[in-house]
XYZ file of C-alpha atoms in Angstrom:
588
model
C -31.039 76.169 -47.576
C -29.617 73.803 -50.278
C -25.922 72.810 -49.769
C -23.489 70.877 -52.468
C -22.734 67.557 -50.923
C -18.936 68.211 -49.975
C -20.232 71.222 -48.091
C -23.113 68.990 -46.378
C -19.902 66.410 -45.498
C -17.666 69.059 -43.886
C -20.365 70.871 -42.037
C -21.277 66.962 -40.693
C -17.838 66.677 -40.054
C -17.595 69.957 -37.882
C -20.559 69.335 -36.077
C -20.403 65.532 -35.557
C -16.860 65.095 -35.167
C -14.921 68.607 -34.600
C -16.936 70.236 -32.230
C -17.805 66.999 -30.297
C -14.084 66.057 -30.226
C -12.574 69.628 -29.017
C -14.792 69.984 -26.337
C -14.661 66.259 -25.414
C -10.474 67.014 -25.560
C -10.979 69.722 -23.578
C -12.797 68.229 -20.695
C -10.473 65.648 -20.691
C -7.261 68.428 -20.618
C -9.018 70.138 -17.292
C -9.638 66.725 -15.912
C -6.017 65.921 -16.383
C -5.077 68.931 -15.403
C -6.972 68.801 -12.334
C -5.661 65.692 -11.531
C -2.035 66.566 -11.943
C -2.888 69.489 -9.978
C -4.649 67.469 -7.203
C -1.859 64.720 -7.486
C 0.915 67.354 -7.045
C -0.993 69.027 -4.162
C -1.149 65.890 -2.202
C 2.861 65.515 -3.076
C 3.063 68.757 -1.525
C 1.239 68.059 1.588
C 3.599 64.742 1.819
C 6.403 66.591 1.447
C 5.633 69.549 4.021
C 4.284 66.774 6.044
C 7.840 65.087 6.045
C 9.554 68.198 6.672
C 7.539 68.956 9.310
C 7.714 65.117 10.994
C 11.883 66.432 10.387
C 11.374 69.503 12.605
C 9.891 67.628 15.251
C 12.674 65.071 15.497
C 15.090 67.873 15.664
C 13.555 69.718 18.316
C 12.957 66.090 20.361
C 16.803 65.803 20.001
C 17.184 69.476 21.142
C 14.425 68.910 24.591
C 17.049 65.513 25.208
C 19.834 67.897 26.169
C 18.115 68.758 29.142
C 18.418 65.549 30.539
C 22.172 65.740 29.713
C 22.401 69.113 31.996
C 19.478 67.390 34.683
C 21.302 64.768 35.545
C 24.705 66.101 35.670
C 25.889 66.128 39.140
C 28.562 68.708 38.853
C 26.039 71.526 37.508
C 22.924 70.581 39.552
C 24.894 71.105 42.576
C 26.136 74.224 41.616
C 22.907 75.503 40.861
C 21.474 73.785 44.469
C 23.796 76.262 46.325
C 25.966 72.954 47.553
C 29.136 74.799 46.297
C 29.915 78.241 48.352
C 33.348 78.751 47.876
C 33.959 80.965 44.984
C 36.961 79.357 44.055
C 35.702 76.046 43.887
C 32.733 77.555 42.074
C 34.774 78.726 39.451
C 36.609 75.862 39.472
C 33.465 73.702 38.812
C 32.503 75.683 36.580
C 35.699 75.921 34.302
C 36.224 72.197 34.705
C 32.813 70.717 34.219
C 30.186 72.932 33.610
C 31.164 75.279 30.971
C 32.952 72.160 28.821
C 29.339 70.085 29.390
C 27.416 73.213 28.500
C 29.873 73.594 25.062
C 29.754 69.617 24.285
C 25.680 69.845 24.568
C 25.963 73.330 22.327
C 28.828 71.895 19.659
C 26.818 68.356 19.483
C 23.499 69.591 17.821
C 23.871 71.485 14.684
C 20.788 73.786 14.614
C 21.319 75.118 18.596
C 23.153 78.642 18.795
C 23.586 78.735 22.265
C 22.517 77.031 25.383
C 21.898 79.113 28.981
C 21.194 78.433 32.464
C 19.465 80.960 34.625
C 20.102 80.283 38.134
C 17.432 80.545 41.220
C 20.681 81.334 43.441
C 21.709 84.909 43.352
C 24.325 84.719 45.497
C 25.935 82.271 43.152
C 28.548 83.570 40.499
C 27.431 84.573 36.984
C 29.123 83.083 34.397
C 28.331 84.600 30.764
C 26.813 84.211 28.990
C 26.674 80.579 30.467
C 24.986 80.930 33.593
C 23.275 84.108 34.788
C 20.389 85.213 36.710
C 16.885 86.225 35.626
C 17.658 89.582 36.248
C 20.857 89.816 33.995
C 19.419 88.246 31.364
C 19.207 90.778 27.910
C 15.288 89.275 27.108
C 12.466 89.265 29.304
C 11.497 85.892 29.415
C 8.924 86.481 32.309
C 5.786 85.026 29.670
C 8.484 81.994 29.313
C 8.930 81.432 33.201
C 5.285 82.308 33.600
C 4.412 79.339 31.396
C 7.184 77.097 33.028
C 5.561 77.042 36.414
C 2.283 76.203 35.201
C 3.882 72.984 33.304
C 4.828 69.664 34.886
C 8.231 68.318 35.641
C 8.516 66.669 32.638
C 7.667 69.036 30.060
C 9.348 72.293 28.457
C 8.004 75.051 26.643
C 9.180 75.985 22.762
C 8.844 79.880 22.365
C 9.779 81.978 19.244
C 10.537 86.044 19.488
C 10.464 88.300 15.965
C 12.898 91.009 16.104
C 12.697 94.536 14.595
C 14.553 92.941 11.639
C 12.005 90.507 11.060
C 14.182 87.729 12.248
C 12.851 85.106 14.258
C 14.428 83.497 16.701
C 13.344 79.919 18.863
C 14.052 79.087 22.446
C 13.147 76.286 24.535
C 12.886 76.452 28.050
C 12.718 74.067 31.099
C 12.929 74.024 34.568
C 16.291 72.550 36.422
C 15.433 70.402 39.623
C 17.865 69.269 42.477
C 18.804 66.325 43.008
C 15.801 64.776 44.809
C 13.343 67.007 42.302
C 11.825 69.003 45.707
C 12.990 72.074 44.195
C 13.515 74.235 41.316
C 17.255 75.360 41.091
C 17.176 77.188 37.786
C 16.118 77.187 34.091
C 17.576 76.349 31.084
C 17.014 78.297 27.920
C 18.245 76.494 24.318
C 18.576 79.253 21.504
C 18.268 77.806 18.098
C 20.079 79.268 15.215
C 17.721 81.078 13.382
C 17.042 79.748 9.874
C 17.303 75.886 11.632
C 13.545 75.481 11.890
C 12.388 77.130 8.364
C 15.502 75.569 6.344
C 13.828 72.540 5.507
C 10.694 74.307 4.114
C 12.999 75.788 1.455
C 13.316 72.089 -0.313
C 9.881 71.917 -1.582
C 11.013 75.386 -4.009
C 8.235 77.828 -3.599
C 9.284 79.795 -6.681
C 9.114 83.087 -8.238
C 5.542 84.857 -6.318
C 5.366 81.662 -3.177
C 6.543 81.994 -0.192
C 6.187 80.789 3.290
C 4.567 81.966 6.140
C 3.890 81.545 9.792
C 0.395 81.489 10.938
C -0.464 81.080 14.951
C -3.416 79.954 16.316
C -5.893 82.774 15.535
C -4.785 83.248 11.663
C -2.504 85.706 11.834
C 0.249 85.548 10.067
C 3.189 86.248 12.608
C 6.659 85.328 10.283
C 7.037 85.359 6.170
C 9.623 84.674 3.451
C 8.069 85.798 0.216
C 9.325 86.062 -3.136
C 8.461 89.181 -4.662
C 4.368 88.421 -4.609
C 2.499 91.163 -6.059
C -0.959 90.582 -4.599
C -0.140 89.918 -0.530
C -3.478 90.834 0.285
C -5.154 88.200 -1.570
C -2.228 85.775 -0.642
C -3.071 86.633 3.027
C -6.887 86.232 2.497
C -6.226 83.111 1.139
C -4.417 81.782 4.411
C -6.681 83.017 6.694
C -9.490 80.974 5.106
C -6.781 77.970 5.281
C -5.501 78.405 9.031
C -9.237 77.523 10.065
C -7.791 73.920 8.949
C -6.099 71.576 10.841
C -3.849 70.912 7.748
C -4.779 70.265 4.096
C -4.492 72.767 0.628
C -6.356 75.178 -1.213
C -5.730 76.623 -4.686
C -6.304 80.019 -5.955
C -5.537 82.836 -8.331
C -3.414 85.780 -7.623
C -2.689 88.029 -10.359
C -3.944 85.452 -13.432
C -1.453 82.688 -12.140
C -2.991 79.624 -10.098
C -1.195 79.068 -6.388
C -1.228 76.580 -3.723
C -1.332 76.730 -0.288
C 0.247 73.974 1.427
C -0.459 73.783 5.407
C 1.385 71.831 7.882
C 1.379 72.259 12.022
C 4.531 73.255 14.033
C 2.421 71.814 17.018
C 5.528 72.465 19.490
C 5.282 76.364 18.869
C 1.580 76.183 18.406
C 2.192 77.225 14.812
C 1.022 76.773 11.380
C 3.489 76.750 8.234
C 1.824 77.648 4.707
C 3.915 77.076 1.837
C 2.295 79.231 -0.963
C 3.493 77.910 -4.409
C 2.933 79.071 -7.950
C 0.684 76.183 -9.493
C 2.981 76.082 -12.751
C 5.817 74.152 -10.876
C 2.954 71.530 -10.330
C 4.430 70.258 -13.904
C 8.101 71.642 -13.583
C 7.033 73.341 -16.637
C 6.369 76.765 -17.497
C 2.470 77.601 -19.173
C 4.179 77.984 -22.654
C 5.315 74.735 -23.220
C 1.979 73.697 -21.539
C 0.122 75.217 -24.491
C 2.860 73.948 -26.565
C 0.956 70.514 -25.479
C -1.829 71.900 -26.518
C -1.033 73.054 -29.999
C 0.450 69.724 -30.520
C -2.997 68.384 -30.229
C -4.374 71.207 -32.088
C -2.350 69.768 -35.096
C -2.424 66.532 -34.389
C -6.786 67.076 -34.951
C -5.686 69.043 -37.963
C -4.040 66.272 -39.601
C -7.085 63.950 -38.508
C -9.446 66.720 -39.972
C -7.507 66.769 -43.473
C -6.860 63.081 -43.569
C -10.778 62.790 -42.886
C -11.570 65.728 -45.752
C -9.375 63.644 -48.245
C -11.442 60.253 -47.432
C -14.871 61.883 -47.302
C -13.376 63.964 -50.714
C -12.646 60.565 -52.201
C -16.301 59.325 -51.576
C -17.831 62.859 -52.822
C -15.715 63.064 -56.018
C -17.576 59.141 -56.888
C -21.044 60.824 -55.983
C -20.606 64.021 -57.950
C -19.152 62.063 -61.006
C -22.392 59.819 -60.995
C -24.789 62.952 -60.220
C -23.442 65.299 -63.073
C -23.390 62.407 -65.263
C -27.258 61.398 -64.467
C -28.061 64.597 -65.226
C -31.257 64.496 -67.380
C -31.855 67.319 -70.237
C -35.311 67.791 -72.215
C -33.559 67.010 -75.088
C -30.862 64.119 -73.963
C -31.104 61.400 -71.941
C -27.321 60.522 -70.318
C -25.425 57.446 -71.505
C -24.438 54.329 -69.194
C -22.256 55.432 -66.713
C -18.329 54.709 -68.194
C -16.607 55.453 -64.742
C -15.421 52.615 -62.615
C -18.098 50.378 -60.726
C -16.470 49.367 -57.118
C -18.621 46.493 -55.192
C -19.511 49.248 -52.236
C -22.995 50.508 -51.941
C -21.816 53.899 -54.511
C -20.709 51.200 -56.818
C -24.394 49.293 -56.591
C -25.976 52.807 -57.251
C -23.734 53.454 -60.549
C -24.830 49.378 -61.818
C -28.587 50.667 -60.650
C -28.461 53.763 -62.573
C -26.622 51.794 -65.917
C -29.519 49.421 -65.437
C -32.343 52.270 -64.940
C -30.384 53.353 -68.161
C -30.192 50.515 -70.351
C -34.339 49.874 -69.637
C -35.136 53.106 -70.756
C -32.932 52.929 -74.111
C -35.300 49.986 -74.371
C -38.733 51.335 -73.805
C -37.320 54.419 -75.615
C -36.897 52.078 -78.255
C -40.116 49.985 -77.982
C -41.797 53.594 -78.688
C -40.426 54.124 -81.420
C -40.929 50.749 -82.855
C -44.178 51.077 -81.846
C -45.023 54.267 -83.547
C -43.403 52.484 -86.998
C -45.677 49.752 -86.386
C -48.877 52.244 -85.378
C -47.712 53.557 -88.786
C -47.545 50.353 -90.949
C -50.939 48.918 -89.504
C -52.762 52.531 -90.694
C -51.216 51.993 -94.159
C -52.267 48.313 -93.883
C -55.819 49.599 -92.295
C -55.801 51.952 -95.681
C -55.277 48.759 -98.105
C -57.589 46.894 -96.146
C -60.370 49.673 -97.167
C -59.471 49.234 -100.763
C -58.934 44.716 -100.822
C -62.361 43.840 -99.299
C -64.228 45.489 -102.138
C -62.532 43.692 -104.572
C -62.467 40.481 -102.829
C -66.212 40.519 -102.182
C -66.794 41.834 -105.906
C -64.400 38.905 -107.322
C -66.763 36.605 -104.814
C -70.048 37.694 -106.016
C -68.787 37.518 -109.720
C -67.925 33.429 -109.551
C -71.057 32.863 -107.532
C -73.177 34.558 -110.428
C -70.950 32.757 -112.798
C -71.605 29.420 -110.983
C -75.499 29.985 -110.820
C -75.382 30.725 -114.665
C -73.578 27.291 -115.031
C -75.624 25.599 -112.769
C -72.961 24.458 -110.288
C -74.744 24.744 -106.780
C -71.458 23.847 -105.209
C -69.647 26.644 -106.183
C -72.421 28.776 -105.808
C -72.725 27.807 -102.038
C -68.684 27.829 -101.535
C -68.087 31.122 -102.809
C -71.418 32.552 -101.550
C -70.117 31.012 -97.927
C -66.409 32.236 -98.062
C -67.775 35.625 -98.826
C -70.002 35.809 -95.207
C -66.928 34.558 -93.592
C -64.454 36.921 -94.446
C -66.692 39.513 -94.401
C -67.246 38.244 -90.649
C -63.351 38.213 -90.223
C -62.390 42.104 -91.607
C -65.414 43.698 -90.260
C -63.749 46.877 -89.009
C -67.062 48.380 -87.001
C -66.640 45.816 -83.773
C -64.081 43.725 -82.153
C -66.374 41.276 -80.229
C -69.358 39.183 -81.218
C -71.702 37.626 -79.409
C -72.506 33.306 -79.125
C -74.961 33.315 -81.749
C -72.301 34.817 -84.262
C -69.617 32.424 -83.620
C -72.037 29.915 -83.885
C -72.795 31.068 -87.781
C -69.624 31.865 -88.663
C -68.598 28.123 -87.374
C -71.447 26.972 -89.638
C -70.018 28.677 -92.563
C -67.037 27.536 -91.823
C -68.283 23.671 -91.534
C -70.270 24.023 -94.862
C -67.025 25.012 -96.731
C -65.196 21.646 -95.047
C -68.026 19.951 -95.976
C -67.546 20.416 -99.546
C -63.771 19.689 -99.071
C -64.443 16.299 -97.229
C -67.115 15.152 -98.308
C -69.710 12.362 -96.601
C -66.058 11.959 -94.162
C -67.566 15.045 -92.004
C -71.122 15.675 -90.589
C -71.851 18.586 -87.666
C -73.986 19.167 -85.438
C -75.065 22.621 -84.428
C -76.996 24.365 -81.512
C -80.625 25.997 -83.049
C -80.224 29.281 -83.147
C -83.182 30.365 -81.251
C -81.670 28.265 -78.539
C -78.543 30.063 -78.318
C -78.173 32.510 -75.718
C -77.216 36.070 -76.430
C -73.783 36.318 -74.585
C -70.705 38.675 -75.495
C -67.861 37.146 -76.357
C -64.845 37.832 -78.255
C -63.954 37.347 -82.047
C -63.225 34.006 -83.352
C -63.066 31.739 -79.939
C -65.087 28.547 -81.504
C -63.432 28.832 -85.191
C -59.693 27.920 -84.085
C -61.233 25.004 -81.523
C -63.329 23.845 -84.295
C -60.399 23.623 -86.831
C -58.544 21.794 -84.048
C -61.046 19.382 -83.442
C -61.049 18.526 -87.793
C -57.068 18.793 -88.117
C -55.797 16.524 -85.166
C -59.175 14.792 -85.009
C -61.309 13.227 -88.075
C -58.380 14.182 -90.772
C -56.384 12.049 -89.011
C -58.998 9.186 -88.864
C -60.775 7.453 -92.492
C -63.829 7.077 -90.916
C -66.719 9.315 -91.058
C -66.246 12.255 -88.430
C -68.545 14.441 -86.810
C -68.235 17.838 -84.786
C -70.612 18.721 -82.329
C -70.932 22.065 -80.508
C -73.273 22.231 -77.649
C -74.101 25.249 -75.173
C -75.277 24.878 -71.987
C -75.425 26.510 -68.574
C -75.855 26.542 -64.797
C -76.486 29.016 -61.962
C -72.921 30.588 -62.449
C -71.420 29.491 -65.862
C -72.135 28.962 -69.539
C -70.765 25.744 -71.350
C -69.903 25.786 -74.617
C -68.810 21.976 -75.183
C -67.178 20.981 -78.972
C -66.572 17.376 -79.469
C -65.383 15.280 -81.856
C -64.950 11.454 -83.204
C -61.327 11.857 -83.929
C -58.018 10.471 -83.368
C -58.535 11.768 -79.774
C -55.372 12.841 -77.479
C -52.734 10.740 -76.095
C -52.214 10.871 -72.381
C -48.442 12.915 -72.595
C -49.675 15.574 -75.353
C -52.261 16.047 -73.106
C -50.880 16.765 -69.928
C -48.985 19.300 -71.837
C -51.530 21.260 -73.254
C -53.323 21.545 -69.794
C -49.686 23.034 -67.967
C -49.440 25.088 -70.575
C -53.017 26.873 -70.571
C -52.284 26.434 -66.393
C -49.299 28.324 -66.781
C -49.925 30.701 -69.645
C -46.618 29.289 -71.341
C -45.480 27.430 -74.142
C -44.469 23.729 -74.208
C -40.693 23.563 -75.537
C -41.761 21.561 -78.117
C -44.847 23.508 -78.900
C -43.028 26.350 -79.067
C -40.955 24.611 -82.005
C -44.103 23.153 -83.942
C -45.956 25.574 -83.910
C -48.453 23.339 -82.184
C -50.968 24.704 -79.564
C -50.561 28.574 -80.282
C -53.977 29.040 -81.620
C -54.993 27.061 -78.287
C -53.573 29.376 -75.915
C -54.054 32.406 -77.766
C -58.354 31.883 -77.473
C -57.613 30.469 -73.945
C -55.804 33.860 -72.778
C -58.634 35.839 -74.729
C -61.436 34.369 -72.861
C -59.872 35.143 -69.259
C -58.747 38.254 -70.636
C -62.412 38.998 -71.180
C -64.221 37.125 -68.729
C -61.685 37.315 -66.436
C -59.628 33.975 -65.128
C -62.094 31.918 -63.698
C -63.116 31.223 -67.547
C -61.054 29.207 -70.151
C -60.692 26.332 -72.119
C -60.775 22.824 -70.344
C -59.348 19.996 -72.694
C -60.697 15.968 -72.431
C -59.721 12.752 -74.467
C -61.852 9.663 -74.701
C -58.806 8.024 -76.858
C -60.051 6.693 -80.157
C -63.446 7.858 -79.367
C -62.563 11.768 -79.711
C -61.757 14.618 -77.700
C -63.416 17.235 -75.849
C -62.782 20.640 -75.670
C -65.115 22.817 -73.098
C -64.994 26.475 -72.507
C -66.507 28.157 -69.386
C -67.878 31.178 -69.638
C -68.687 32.808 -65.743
C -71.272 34.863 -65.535
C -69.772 36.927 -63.044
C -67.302 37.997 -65.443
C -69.042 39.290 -68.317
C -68.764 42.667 -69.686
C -71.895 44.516 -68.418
């Protein structure tokens, strides 16, 4: 499916960055969340921990009234029957007894009441200070029960539920004589009720928590909820928890998350679980919670736009450059005009304007070409027409020569005729050895008559000569070399020789001369330049050394570049000029 570019960008973005980002966000929100959760938990467990560690203290300074009462003298000998009188009994009683059993009441805030059941029935009652087992309003047989089964020095917490759901805490111990041989009564310590559970209510349950009392086998025996909806799942919930010594557990009741907080009231052999909504884990309630999260909603949506106007600002540079390299049948587009910026967009545009400008060239070249393919016809057409009449104009001073009797201009014109007609032959572009060799004798015979006795040659028989293809004119220009630089240049009598020869891979063609030879400099030149296929600086000026190079580049272009032209100088003796013609590169 083909997509525009900005399209392409924001579905990247969305895939790359959005999707990986939200989901990356939101693992890292539960993971916070659980931490807070977990971190809060463990607060909780601290807290009910210290509240509990609080309890205890207050009960240990409840069980160290009993010592107070043991080792008073005036009450254990009441209780050990030492007293008989009534009247002093009472007397005891009102002066020391009842005042130590209000001091040991009046000096602990959380006891209600404190009472002493007496082994003595013939002793006075006092209530509700000190009565008998059988007066007393509770049966508190389990709790005496329990009492002579434990040792001297330890008492026995008990708790009792009434038909109000109240609950109530006792301690009881046993009261010894004097010498400890035997048991003279029992003391019972009434808490006031809400003492134990007050504490709990500082770690703030909340709306749908609440606390509850768990003994040993799970059951839940005492509760303070507030207004919970779903007790049974509450309660199913703390029955899996009382299998723990102590610890928490969260869960869901009713779409809310709760924790259940368990510490042990090891003097009552209870548990307390604190059940408390999970939403005042934060102090917060869950709609400024996703109020955090819509904050970072918008925060990603101000990321996300800030992101679309950068990526749009990179687009809007691509989709300039791609409308404007748009490429009709009938146009081609004009160098970019926008502004070129040194990032990689800005080497495309300077790539494109250069792709641009080179084909406004060649474009160009074409259609020079095409005016030169035209001119060359029309020259092609006059060059139909001027041979005739050159050759006719030829033939007409050779006859008129011959009728004079001059044999020189006879031969001259008769020889300039063969060699242009060599040089405009339109049916063939290449010759072969034997043809250069006669058009270089017809081209010696006409500087023969020009010079004189100054120039002799020297030519290969023509039997000898093998038959080789070769291009057009390759021994001509090296021939005119050799009598322009060479023997013009000298006033003795010059001579040209051009030799052929061969071995098992090459044919020589060698052309000396008797000239002015070449000096060392101009020499070294001409060999870089046919090394290097390039003009000389200086040669370029002159005109010197074109012909050269053009013949040079014309033999590897058709032998290929093993062949060439290889230059000599034997100083005022001459120069040599060889060309090598491979015999692995000739046209089959």
């Amino acid at each position: 499916m083909k997509q525009s570019l900005l399209r392409k960008m924001i579905t990247g973005y969305v895939i790359v960055i959005l999707i990986p980002t939200l989901s990356v966000g939101w693992i890292f929100y539960q993971q916070m969340y659980r931490n807070i959760k977990n971190s809060y938990a463990m607060n909780q467990q601290e807290v009910a921990a210290q509240v509990a560690a609080n309890v205890d203290v207050k009960l240990a300074q409840v069980q160290s009234l009993y010592f107070l009462l043991q080792f008073n003298r005036e009450l254990i000998e009441f209780l050990s029957g030492d007293i008989r009188s009534e009247k002093e009994q009472l007397n005891r009683f009102i002066r020391h007894i009842r005042p130590l059993l209000s001091y040991a009441a009046l000096g602990n805030s959380i006891v209600n009441s404190i009472t002493v059941y007496k082994e003595d029935e013939s002793l006075l009652s006092f209530r509700p200070e000190i009565i008998s087992l059988k007066e007393s309003e509770r049966d508190i047989r389990a709790a005496l029960q329990a009492n002579d089964n434990l040792p001297l020095d330890r008492g026995k917490w008990y708790y009792q539920i009434d038909s109000s759901s109240e609950i109530s805490w006792y301690y009881y111990r046993k009261l010894y004589d004097n010498n400890f041989s035997g048991k003279v009564g029992l003391i019972e310590v009434q808490l006031k009720g809400p003492s134990i559970l007050e504490p709990f209510e500082g770690i703030k349950p909340g709306t749908g928590g609440g606390l509850y009392l768990v003994d040993s086998s799970g059951k839940a025996v005492y509760e303070q909820s507030r207004n919970s909806p779903h007790e049974d799942i509450i309660r199913g919930e703390i029955a899996v928890l009382s299998g723990k010594e102590g610890g928490y557990r969260f869960f869901r009741s009713e779409g809310r998350g709760m924790l259940a907080t368990k510490v042990p009231l090891r003097e009552f052999e209870l548990s307390a679980i604190i059940i408390t909504p999970v939403e005042n884990a934060y102090g917060l309630k869950s709609g400024y919670r996703y109020g955090m999260l819509g904050i970072v909603f918008l925060l990603l949506l101000i990321l996300s736009f800030a992101y679309y106007l950068f990526s749009l600002s990179v687009s809007r540079r691509i989709l300039k450059l791609a409308r404007h390299m748009r490429i009709t049948p009938l146009r081609i587009p004009a160098l970019y005009d926008g502004k070129i910026y040194t990032d990689e967009i800005g080497l495309l545009a300077a790539s494109f304007n250069s792709m641009i400008g080179r084909i406004h060239e060649l474009v160009q070249s074409v259609a020079n070409a095409e005016i030169k393919q035209k001119e060359a016809a029309f020259l092609a057409l006059q060059a139909q027409i001027q041979p005739h009449f050159i050759f006719n104009t030829l033939e007409t001073i050779r006859s008129r020569a011959e009728a004079n009797g001059d044999a020189d201009i006879e031969d001259m014109s008769c020889t300039l005729g063969q060699l242009i007609r060599y040089s405009i032959s339109p049916n063939r572009s290449d010759a072969t050895l034997a043809d250069e060799i006669r058009n270089v004798e017809n081209y010696l015979k006409i500087q023969r008559i020009r010079f004189g006795p100054r120039l002799s040659y020297n030519l290969p028989d023509f039997a000898d000569v093998p038959s080789v293809p070769c291009p057009k004119y390759i021994l001509q220009p090296l021939v005119e070399n050799s009598i322009r630089h060479g023997i013009s240049n000298r006033r003795r009598p010059g001579i040209v020789t051009v030799a052929i020869q061969q071995d098992e891979d090459s044919y020589w063609v060698r052309i000396t001369d008797n000239g002015a030879g070449i000096l060392p400099d101009r020499l070294n030149k001409l060999r870089r330049m046919l090394d290097s296929g390039m003009m000389e600086a200086d040669f370029n000026s002159s005109g010197h050394g074109i012909g050269l190079l053009n013949v040079h580049q014309r033999i590897q272009s058709y032998y290929g570049f093993s062949s060439g032209i290889l230059l000599e100088s034997g100083g005022d003796n001459g120069a040599v000029c060889m060309i090598r013609i491979c015999k692995g590169g000739m046209p089959s």
